Amino acid sequence: MNKPAQPKEPLVTHIYTADPSAHVFEGKIYIYPSHDLDHDGPSNDNGDQYAMEDYHILSMDDFNSPCVDHGEALHLRDIPWAKQQLWAPDAAYKNNTYYLFFPARDKENIFRLGVATSSTPAGPFTAQENYIPGSYSIDPAVFIDEDNKAYIYFGGLWGGQLEKWQTGTFLPDAKGPAEHEPALGPRVAVLSDDMLTFTDEPQEIKIVDEEGNPILAGDEDRRYFEGPWVHKYNGYYYLSYSTGTTHCLVYAMSEHPQGPYVFKGTILTPVIGWTTHHSIVQFEDKWYLFYHDCSLSDGVNHKRCVKYTELTYNADGTIQTIDPYK
């Protein structure tokens, strides 16, 4: 039997895992990571080294329990529309059904968002025949508000293709905004009651500073890059995300799920490896950050491991910065 994972230590070591989306379902902690392949291919800014083909779902009864790998829950071969690269997923529960949201490249090499369903949180999951109409880019994260309205957040720069969708259609040669222009924000759409389609066109979320000025594209310590996550605490919505090139997890706050969001600060300082991607979840009376680094592979960017640590709020609702190695 595995020993319980300790804070800031890998949850599992028998496979490489990344991009953990953590949820409490049926009183247990379920983690929906991507599954990094153990290969030695070349790396590039397009992300070709991240060649993931399936998902394994992890769970823990609590933080004193071992982490269980429930095996393959969904494979690329079982997704009719998808060609390659099952990147960071998320999960949600509604209509007595568990939904797995995931990005993959379609047959034209364009990233889209798909949905798969299951009667149990550990799967296996059955994919829908087609991707969500009107979906694009990567890193879906679903937030269901107290009124049962479900929002999906998504988008990633560079390999995630978000720059190519600025006009609403895919332009393969499109570049991002200039450094002095407002940065691209993540996208948000409201999900239909059956969780399978958008009810409207995805909207760009505005992220601004304390004075209400847009965060600029050249402000790489604060601007959005990828990996959105939304949670709610004491009546405020928190949008957290990766800064990509500066390798931090940062966050912004709003009174509305669709923003605008006011930038507040850093949640996690850089980890070993290039990417950083996370989730935030409450279990019983504490809050936890799930994230990954490359410590298990001695720093290979596409061989990552999922970890967790406790997250602490200040009295004013801001989040205390975490150093992953202290």
mmCIF file of N, CA and C in Angstrom, residues 18-134:
data_model
loop_
_atom_site.group_PDB
_atom_site.id
_atom_site.type_symbol
_atom_site.label_atom_id
_atom_site.label_comp_id
_atom_site.label_asym_id
_atom_site.label_seq_id
_atom_site.Cartn_x
_atom_site.Cartn_y
_atom_site.Cartn_z
ATOM 1 N N ALA A 18 0.637 15.880 -14.516
ATOM 2 C CA ALA A 18 0.743 17.343 -14.533
ATOM 3 C C ALA A 18 -0.659 17.958 -14.534
ATOM 4 N N ASP A 19 -0.704 19.282 -14.420
ATOM 5 C CA ASP A 19 -1.948 20.047 -14.617
ATOM 6 C C ASP A 19 -3.110 19.540 -13.751
ATOM 7 N N PRO A 20 -2.943 19.429 -12.433
ATOM 8 C CA PRO A 20 -3.972 18.778 -11.624
ATOM 9 C C PRO A 20 -5.197 19.645 -11.368
ATOM 10 N N SER A 21 -6.358 19.155 -11.749
ATOM 11 C CA SER A 21 -7.634 19.786 -11.384
ATOM 12 C C SER A 21 -8.240 18.970 -10.251
ATOM 13 N N ALA A 22 -8.301 19.567 -9.075
ATOM 14 C CA ALA A 22 -8.765 18.847 -7.883
ATOM 15 C C ALA A 22 -10.192 19.246 -7.532
ATOM 16 N N HIS A 23 -10.979 18.251 -7.135
ATOM 17 C CA HIS A 23 -12.379 18.471 -6.737
ATOM 18 C C HIS A 23 -12.712 17.542 -5.578
ATOM 19 N N VAL A 24 -13.704 17.944 -4.807
ATOM 20 C CA VAL A 24 -14.243 17.048 -3.786
ATOM 21 C C VAL A 24 -15.562 16.498 -4.315
ATOM 22 N N PHE A 25 -15.565 15.213 -4.593
ATOM 23 C CA PHE A 25 -16.761 14.498 -5.049
ATOM 24 C C PHE A 25 -17.010 13.334 -4.090
ATOM 25 N N GLU A 26 -18.252 13.157 -3.708
ATOM 26 C CA GLU A 26 -18.626 12.035 -2.834
ATOM 27 C C GLU A 26 -17.760 11.978 -1.580
ATOM 28 N N GLY A 27 -17.388 13.162 -1.077
ATOM 29 C CA GLY A 27 -16.639 13.251 0.166
ATOM 30 C C GLY A 27 -15.158 12.934 0.065
ATOM 31 N N LYS A 28 -14.666 12.675 -1.148
ATOM 32 C CA LYS A 28 -13.259 12.357 -1.355
ATOM 33 C C LYS A 28 -12.616 13.395 -2.275
ATOM 34 N N ILE A 29 -11.304 13.405 -2.296
ATOM 35 C CA ILE A 29 -10.567 14.310 -3.171
ATOM 36 C C ILE A 29 -10.238 13.558 -4.457
ATOM 37 N N TYR A 30 -10.731 14.080 -5.573
ATOM 38 C CA TYR A 30 -10.393 13.513 -6.883
ATOM 39 C C TYR A 30 -9.517 14.505 -7.627
ATOM 40 N N ILE A 31 -8.466 13.987 -8.243
ATOM 41 C CA ILE A 31 -7.542 14.832 -9.001
ATOM 42 C C ILE A 31 -7.557 14.375 -10.454
ATOM 43 N N TYR A 32 -7.778 15.345 -11.347
ATOM 44 C CA TYR A 32 -7.841 15.086 -12.789
ATOM 45 C C TYR A 32 -6.606 15.729 -13.430
ATOM 46 N N PRO A 33 -5.517 14.965 -13.562
ATOM 47 C CA PRO A 33 -4.297 15.500 -14.162
ATOM 48 C C PRO A 33 -4.173 15.092 -15.629
ATOM 49 N N SER A 34 -3.234 15.713 -16.309
ATOM 50 C CA SER A 34 -2.804 15.142 -17.581
ATOM 51 C C SER A 34 -1.728 14.091 -17.277
ATOM 52 N N HIS A 35 -1.479 13.215 -18.244
ATOM 53 C CA HIS A 35 -0.580 12.073 -18.048
ATOM 54 C C HIS A 35 0.594 12.213 -19.018
ATOM 55 N N ASP A 36 1.709 12.700 -18.508
ATOM 56 C CA ASP A 36 2.888 12.897 -19.353
ATOM 57 C C ASP A 36 3.493 11.562 -19.784
ATOM 58 N N LEU A 37 3.840 11.486 -21.056
ATOM 59 C CA LEU A 37 4.495 10.287 -21.568
ATOM 60 C C LEU A 37 5.988 10.332 -21.245
ATOM 61 N N ASP A 38 6.556 9.173 -20.996
ATOM 62 C CA ASP A 38 7.984 9.057 -20.697
ATOM 63 C C ASP A 38 8.742 8.887 -22.013
ATOM 64 N N HIS A 39 9.000 10.001 -22.701
ATOM 65 C CA HIS A 39 9.723 9.945 -23.985
ATOM 66 C C HIS A 39 10.844 10.978 -23.960
ATOM 67 N N ASP A 40 11.733 10.890 -24.936
ATOM 68 C CA ASP A 40 12.899 11.764 -24.970
ATOM 69 C C ASP A 40 12.960 12.580 -26.257
ATOM 70 N N GLY A 41 11.801 12.941 -26.785
ATOM 71 C CA GLY A 41 11.742 13.742 -28.004
ATOM 72 C C GLY A 41 12.140 15.185 -27.760
ATOM 73 N N PRO A 42 12.312 15.960 -28.841
ATOM 74 C CA PRO A 42 12.745 17.360 -28.717
ATOM 75 C C PRO A 42 11.640 18.257 -28.159
ATOM 76 N N SER A 43 12.060 19.388 -27.594
ATOM 77 C CA SER A 43 11.124 20.379 -27.048
ATOM 78 C C SER A 43 11.087 21.612 -27.939
ATOM 79 N N ASN A 44 9.929 22.284 -27.981
ATOM 80 C CA ASN A 44 9.810 23.548 -28.708
ATOM 81 C C ASN A 44 8.684 24.383 -28.115
ATOM 82 N N ASP A 45 8.586 25.650 -28.564
ATOM 83 C CA ASP A 45 7.575 26.563 -28.024
ATOM 84 C C ASP A 45 6.164 26.188 -28.443
ATOM 85 N N ASN A 46 6.044 25.294 -29.432
ATOM 86 C CA ASN A 46 4.724 24.837 -29.862
ATOM 87 C C ASN A 46 4.182 23.738 -28.943
ATOM 88 N N GLY A 47 5.038 23.216 -28.081
ATOM 89 C CA GLY A 47 4.581 22.223 -27.120
ATOM 90 C C GLY A 47 4.499 20.811 -27.648
ATOM 91 N N ASP A 48 5.240 20.512 -28.732
ATOM 92 C CA ASP A 48 5.156 19.171 -29.311
ATOM 93 C C ASP A 48 5.631 18.083 -28.346
ATOM 94 N N GLN A 49 6.465 18.476 -27.373
ATOM 95 C CA GLN A 49 6.967 17.491 -26.406
ATOM 96 C C GLN A 49 5.861 16.999 -25.460
ATOM 97 N N TYR A 50 4.785 17.778 -25.372
ATOM 98 C CA TYR A 50 3.670 17.393 -24.497
ATOM 99 C C TYR A 50 2.688 16.554 -25.314
ATOM 100 N N ALA A 51 3.033 15.280 -25.454
ATOM 101 C CA ALA A 51 2.356 14.399 -26.419
ATOM 102 C C ALA A 51 1.337 13.469 -25.756
ATOM 103 N N MET A 52 0.722 13.930 -24.682
ATOM 104 C CA MET A 52 -0.126 13.067 -23.855
ATOM 105 C C MET A 52 -1.259 12.409 -24.654
ATOM 106 N N GLU A 53 -1.559 11.163 -24.286
ATOM 107 C CA GLU A 53 -2.537 10.359 -25.046
ATOM 108 C C GLU A 53 -3.730 9.891 -24.223
ATOM 109 N N ASP A 54 -3.654 9.988 -22.911
ATOM 110 C CA ASP A 54 -4.766 9.481 -22.103
ATOM 111 C C ASP A 54 -4.815 10.216 -20.770
ATOM 112 N N TYR A 55 -5.860 9.898 -19.992
ATOM 113 C CA TYR A 55 -6.012 10.464 -18.658
ATOM 114 C C TYR A 55 -6.119 9.351 -17.628
ATOM 115 N N HIS A 56 -5.421 9.536 -16.522
ATOM 116 C CA HIS A 56 -5.567 8.699 -15.338
ATOM 117 C C HIS A 56 -6.123 9.577 -14.224
ATOM 118 N N ILE A 57 -7.151 9.132 -13.547
ATOM 119 C CA ILE A 57 -7.744 9.903 -12.460
ATOM 120 C C ILE A 57 -7.216 9.378 -11.129
ATOM 121 N N LEU A 58 -6.849 10.306 -10.262
ATOM 122 C CA LEU A 58 -6.320 9.972 -8.943
ATOM 123 C C LEU A 58 -7.347 10.334 -7.875
ATOM 124 N N SER A 59 -7.291 9.654 -6.735
ATOM 125 C CA SER A 59 -8.155 10.051 -5.621
ATOM 126 C C SER A 59 -7.487 9.765 -4.288
ATOM 127 N N MET A 60 -7.943 10.513 -3.264
ATOM 128 C CA MET A 60 -7.528 10.297 -1.880
ATOM 129 C C MET A 60 -8.767 10.406 -1.004
ATOM 130 N N ASP A 61 -8.901 9.520 -0.037
ATOM 131 C CA ASP A 61 -10.019 9.640 0.902
ATOM 132 C C ASP A 61 -9.899 10.928 1.709
ATOM 133 N N ASP A 62 -8.678 11.276 2.054
ATOM 134 C CA ASP A 62 -8.349 12.516 2.759
ATOM 135 C C ASP A 62 -6.838 12.688 2.672
ATOM 136 N N PHE A 63 -6.298 13.675 3.374
ATOM 137 C CA PHE A 63 -4.870 13.949 3.242
ATOM 138 C C PHE A 63 -4.002 13.046 4.111
ATOM 139 N N ASN A 64 -4.627 12.129 4.825
ATOM 140 C CA ASN A 64 -3.879 11.114 5.564
ATOM 141 C C ASN A 64 -3.941 9.758 4.876
ATOM 142 N N SER A 65 -4.492 9.740 3.667
ATOM 143 C CA SER A 65 -4.699 8.488 2.935
ATOM 144 C C SER A 65 -3.788 8.424 1.715
ATOM 145 N N PRO A 66 -3.448 7.209 1.275
ATOM 146 C CA PRO A 66 -2.645 7.088 0.047
ATOM 147 C C PRO A 66 -3.421 7.555 -1.178
ATOM 148 N N CYS A 67 -2.689 7.953 -2.196
ATOM 149 C CA CYS A 67 -3.287 8.392 -3.451
ATOM 150 C C CYS A 67 -3.450 7.189 -4.375
ATOM 151 N N VAL A 68 -4.668 6.998 -4.875
ATOM 152 C CA VAL A 68 -5.002 5.846 -5.709
ATOM 153 C C VAL A 68 -5.072 6.276 -7.173
ATOM 154 N N ASP A 69 -4.425 5.515 -8.042
ATOM 155 C CA ASP A 69 -4.544 5.695 -9.489
ATOM 156 C C ASP A 69 -5.629 4.752 -9.985
ATOM 157 N N HIS A 70 -6.700 5.325 -10.537
ATOM 158 C CA HIS A 70 -7.828 4.507 -10.988
ATOM 159 C C HIS A 70 -7.646 3.970 -12.405
ATOM 160 N N GLY A 71 -6.469 4.149 -12.968
ATOM 161 C CA GLY A 71 -6.202 3.592 -14.294
ATOM 162 C C GLY A 71 -6.689 4.498 -15.410
ATOM 163 N N GLU A 72 -6.586 3.983 -16.626
ATOM 164 C CA GLU A 72 -6.942 4.794 -17.792
ATOM 165 C C GLU A 72 -8.441 5.100 -17.807
ATOM 166 N N ALA A 73 -8.765 6.390 -17.817
ATOM 167 C CA ALA A 73 -10.168 6.808 -17.802
ATOM 168 C C ALA A 73 -10.675 7.223 -19.177
ATOM 169 N N LEU A 74 -9.755 7.649 -20.045
ATOM 170 C CA LEU A 74 -10.114 8.064 -21.404
ATOM 171 C C LEU A 74 -8.839 8.069 -22.225
ATOM 172 N N HIS A 75 -8.930 7.548 -23.459
ATOM 173 C CA HIS A 75 -7.766 7.497 -24.352
ATOM 174 C C HIS A 75 -8.092 8.197 -25.661
ATOM 175 N N LEU A 76 -7.052 8.750 -26.261
ATOM 176 C CA LEU A 76 -7.187 9.453 -27.540
ATOM 177 C C LEU A 76 -7.922 8.616 -28.587
ATOM 178 N N ARG A 77 -7.650 7.339 -28.616
ATOM 179 C CA ARG A 77 -8.265 6.477 -29.655
ATOM 180 C C ARG A 77 -9.792 6.420 -29.534
ATOM 181 N N ASP A 78 -10.317 6.753 -28.370
ATOM 182 C CA ASP A 78 -11.756 6.677 -28.145
ATOM 183 C C ASP A 78 -12.455 8.026 -28.289
ATOM 184 N N ILE A 79 -11.745 9.006 -28.837
ATOM 185 C CA ILE A 79 -12.320 10.344 -29.060
ATOM 186 C C ILE A 79 -12.388 10.566 -30.561
ATOM 187 N N PRO A 80 -13.560 10.439 -31.175
ATOM 188 C CA PRO A 80 -13.653 10.410 -32.647
ATOM 189 C C PRO A 80 -13.049 11.626 -33.344
ATOM 190 N N TRP A 81 -13.194 12.806 -32.755
ATOM 191 C CA TRP A 81 -12.783 14.026 -33.455
ATOM 192 C C TRP A 81 -11.314 14.387 -33.231
ATOM 193 N N ALA A 82 -10.677 13.764 -32.232
ATOM 194 C CA ALA A 82 -9.366 14.224 -31.780
ATOM 195 C C ALA A 82 -8.224 13.517 -32.499
ATOM 196 N N LYS A 83 -7.160 14.278 -32.754
ATOM 197 C CA LYS A 83 -5.989 13.741 -33.445
ATOM 198 C C LYS A 83 -4.827 13.481 -32.485
ATOM 199 N N GLN A 84 -4.563 14.410 -31.576
ATOM 200 C CA GLN A 84 -3.406 14.260 -30.692
ATOM 201 C C GLN A 84 -3.478 15.243 -29.534
ATOM 202 N N GLN A 85 -2.619 15.006 -28.540
ATOM 203 C CA GLN A 85 -2.340 15.919 -27.434
ATOM 204 C C GLN A 85 -3.533 16.170 -26.506
ATOM 205 N N LEU A 86 -3.751 15.214 -25.613
ATOM 206 C CA LEU A 86 -4.746 15.387 -24.550
ATOM 207 C C LEU A 86 -4.083 16.168 -23.424
ATOM 208 N N TRP A 87 -4.239 17.468 -23.478
ATOM 209 C CA TRP A 87 -3.593 18.349 -22.511
ATOM 210 C C TRP A 87 -4.473 18.524 -21.265
ATOM 211 N N ALA A 88 -4.236 19.587 -20.498
ATOM 212 C CA ALA A 88 -4.822 19.741 -19.156
ATOM 213 C C ALA A 88 -6.350 19.673 -19.147
ATOM 214 N N PRO A 89 -6.934 18.745 -18.350
ATOM 215 C CA PRO A 89 -8.386 18.592 -18.279
ATOM 216 C C PRO A 89 -8.982 19.236 -17.024
ATOM 217 N N ASP A 90 -10.292 19.202 -16.936
ATOM 218 C CA ASP A 90 -11.005 19.517 -15.696
ATOM 219 C C ASP A 90 -12.256 18.653 -15.637
ATOM 220 N N ALA A 91 -12.894 18.641 -14.476
ATOM 221 C CA ALA A 91 -14.095 17.823 -14.281
ATOM 222 C C ALA A 91 -15.154 18.639 -13.557
ATOM 223 N N ALA A 92 -16.392 18.207 -13.697
ATOM 224 C CA ALA A 92 -17.509 18.859 -13.007
ATOM 225 C C ALA A 92 -18.605 17.827 -12.787
ATOM 226 N N TYR A 93 -19.488 18.130 -11.840
ATOM 227 C CA TYR A 93 -20.608 17.229 -11.535
ATOM 228 C C TYR A 93 -21.903 18.018 -11.613
ATOM 229 N N LYS A 94 -22.840 17.517 -12.413
ATOM 230 C CA LYS A 94 -24.157 18.123 -12.556
ATOM 231 C C LYS A 94 -25.061 17.079 -13.207
ATOM 232 N N ASN A 95 -26.355 17.190 -12.995
ATOM 233 C CA ASN A 95 -27.322 16.267 -13.632
ATOM 234 C C ASN A 95 -27.025 14.800 -13.296
ATOM 235 N N ASN A 96 -26.553 14.548 -12.073
ATOM 236 C CA ASN A 96 -26.182 13.177 -11.670
ATOM 237 C C ASN A 96 -25.151 12.552 -12.603
ATOM 238 N N THR A 97 -24.340 13.400 -13.203
ATOM 239 C CA THR A 97 -23.342 12.954 -14.180
ATOM 240 C C THR A 97 -22.016 13.648 -13.895
ATOM 241 N N TYR A 98 -20.930 12.922 -14.120
ATOM 242 C CA TYR A 98 -19.594 13.512 -14.051
ATOM 243 C C TYR A 98 -19.132 13.837 -15.466
ATOM 244 N N TYR A 99 -18.618 15.036 -15.614
ATOM 245 C CA TYR A 99 -18.179 15.531 -16.921
ATOM 246 C C TYR A 99 -16.669 15.767 -16.887
ATOM 247 N N LEU A 100 -15.989 15.275 -17.899
ATOM 248 C CA LEU A 100 -14.565 15.526 -18.073
ATOM 249 C C LEU A 100 -14.394 16.433 -19.285
ATOM 250 N N PHE A 101 -13.827 17.604 -19.070
ATOM 251 C CA PHE A 101 -13.581 18.569 -20.147
ATOM 252 C C PHE A 101 -12.090 18.524 -20.483
ATOM 253 N N PHE A 102 -11.776 18.501 -21.759
ATOM 254 C CA PHE A 102 -10.374 18.325 -22.148
ATOM 255 C C PHE A 102 -10.101 19.017 -23.482
ATOM 256 N N PRO A 103 -8.847 19.444 -23.706
ATOM 257 C CA PRO A 103 -8.452 19.966 -25.007
ATOM 258 C C PRO A 103 -7.747 18.888 -25.816
ATOM 259 N N ALA A 104 -7.839 19.003 -27.119
ATOM 260 C CA ALA A 104 -7.057 18.144 -28.023
ATOM 261 C C ALA A 104 -7.044 18.813 -29.391
ATOM 262 N N ARG A 105 -6.072 18.425 -30.191
ATOM 263 C CA ARG A 105 -6.054 18.930 -31.576
ATOM 264 C C ARG A 105 -7.041 18.124 -32.419
ATOM 265 N N ASP A 106 -7.809 18.842 -33.231
ATOM 266 C CA ASP A 106 -8.705 18.154 -34.156
ATOM 267 C C ASP A 106 -7.927 17.705 -35.391
ATOM 268 N N LYS A 107 -8.613 17.174 -36.379
ATOM 269 C CA LYS A 107 -7.938 16.620 -37.557
ATOM 270 C C LYS A 107 -7.217 17.686 -38.377
ATOM 271 N N GLU A 108 -7.564 18.974 -38.140
ATOM 272 C CA GLU A 108 -6.880 20.084 -38.829
ATOM 273 C C GLU A 108 -5.788 20.706 -37.953
ATOM 274 N N ASN A 109 -5.439 20.030 -36.858
ATOM 275 C CA ASN A 109 -4.397 20.509 -35.937
ATOM 276 C C ASN A 109 -4.799 21.750 -35.154
ATOM 277 N N ILE A 110 -6.088 22.019 -35.057
ATOM 278 C CA ILE A 110 -6.586 23.148 -34.263
ATOM 279 C C ILE A 110 -7.051 22.612 -32.916
ATOM 280 N N PHE A 111 -6.585 23.247 -31.843
ATOM 281 C CA PHE A 111 -7.048 22.829 -30.517
ATOM 282 C C PHE A 111 -8.525 23.157 -30.330
ATOM 283 N N ARG A 112 -9.256 22.182 -29.830
ATOM 284 C CA ARG A 112 -10.675 22.325 -29.488
ATOM 285 C C ARG A 112 -10.896 21.762 -28.078
ATOM 286 N N LEU A 113 -12.077 21.995 -27.546
ATOM 287 C CA LEU A 113 -12.432 21.471 -26.231
ATOM 288 C C LEU A 113 -13.488 20.395 -26.384
ATOM 289 N N GLY A 114 -13.257 19.252 -25.752
ATOM 290 C CA GLY A 114 -14.201 18.147 -25.797
ATOM 291 C C GLY A 114 -14.797 17.869 -24.434
ATOM 292 N N VAL A 115 -15.834 17.028 -24.434
ATOM 293 C CA VAL A 115 -16.487 16.609 -23.190
ATOM 294 C C VAL A 115 -16.661 15.103 -23.218
ATOM 295 N N ALA A 116 -16.450 14.488 -22.059
ATOM 296 C CA ALA A 116 -16.744 13.070 -21.883
ATOM 297 C C ALA A 116 -17.546 12.923 -20.584
ATOM 298 N N THR A 117 -18.339 11.866 -20.495
ATOM 299 C CA THR A 117 -19.225 11.703 -19.346
ATOM 300 C C THR A 117 -19.044 10.338 -18.693
ATOM 301 N N SER A 118 -19.417 10.297 -17.399
ATOM 302 C CA SER A 118 -19.342 9.061 -16.638
ATOM 303 C C SER A 118 -20.352 9.118 -15.497
ATOM 304 N N SER A 119 -20.741 7.948 -15.006
ATOM 305 C CA SER A 119 -21.626 7.888 -13.839
ATOM 306 C C SER A 119 -20.836 7.902 -12.540
ATOM 307 N N THR A 120 -19.504 7.803 -12.627
ATOM 308 C CA THR A 120 -18.668 7.801 -11.434
ATOM 309 C C THR A 120 -17.522 8.792 -11.605
ATOM 310 N N PRO A 121 -17.033 9.365 -10.496
ATOM 311 C CA PRO A 121 -15.976 10.383 -10.630
ATOM 312 C C PRO A 121 -14.656 9.831 -11.142
ATOM 313 N N ALA A 122 -14.413 8.536 -10.970
ATOM 314 C CA ALA A 122 -13.153 7.940 -11.421
ATOM 315 C C ALA A 122 -13.217 7.417 -12.849
ATOM 316 N N GLY A 123 -14.383 7.507 -13.477
ATOM 317 C CA GLY A 123 -14.521 7.003 -14.836
ATOM 318 C C GLY A 123 -14.687 5.495 -14.877
ATOM 319 N N PRO A 124 -14.544 4.859 -16.047
ATOM 320 C CA PRO A 124 -14.095 5.465 -17.308
ATOM 321 C C PRO A 124 -15.120 6.440 -17.891
ATOM 322 N N PHE A 125 -14.619 7.322 -18.753
ATOM 323 C CA PHE A 125 -15.428 8.362 -19.381
ATOM 324 C C PHE A 125 -15.650 8.046 -20.856
ATOM 325 N N THR A 126 -16.827 8.404 -21.335
ATOM 326 C CA THR A 126 -17.186 8.224 -22.744
ATOM 327 C C THR A 126 -17.256 9.581 -23.421
ATOM 328 N N ALA A 127 -16.455 9.759 -24.467
ATOM 329 C CA ALA A 127 -16.371 11.058 -25.139
ATOM 330 C C ALA A 127 -17.557 11.299 -26.054
ATOM 331 N N GLN A 128 -17.961 12.557 -26.133
ATOM 332 C CA GLN A 128 -18.935 12.967 -27.135
ATOM 333 C C GLN A 128 -18.331 12.813 -28.540
ATOM 334 N N GLU A 129 -19.200 12.650 -29.506
ATOM 335 C CA GLU A 129 -18.769 12.410 -30.886
ATOM 336 C C GLU A 129 -17.956 13.581 -31.439
ATOM 337 N N ASN A 130 -18.345 14.803 -31.083
ATOM 338 C CA ASN A 130 -17.694 16.001 -31.605
ATOM 339 C C ASN A 130 -17.253 16.919 -30.465
ATOM 340 N N TYR A 131 -16.349 17.840 -30.798
ATOM 341 C CA TYR A 131 -15.945 18.838 -29.808
ATOM 342 C C TYR A 131 -17.066 19.844 -29.572
ATOM 343 N N ILE A 132 -16.943 20.644 -28.523
ATOM 344 C CA ILE A 132 -17.948 21.660 -28.221
ATOM 345 C C ILE A 132 -17.974 22.674 -29.364
ATOM 346 N N PRO A 133 -19.130 22.893 -29.997
ATOM 347 C CA PRO A 133 -19.186 23.872 -31.090
ATOM 348 C C PRO A 133 -18.732 25.251 -30.609
ATOM 349 N N GLY A 134 -17.884 25.884 -31.407
ATOM 350 C CA GLY A 134 -17.392 27.213 -31.065
ATOM 351 C C GLY A 134 -16.255 27.223 -30.069
#
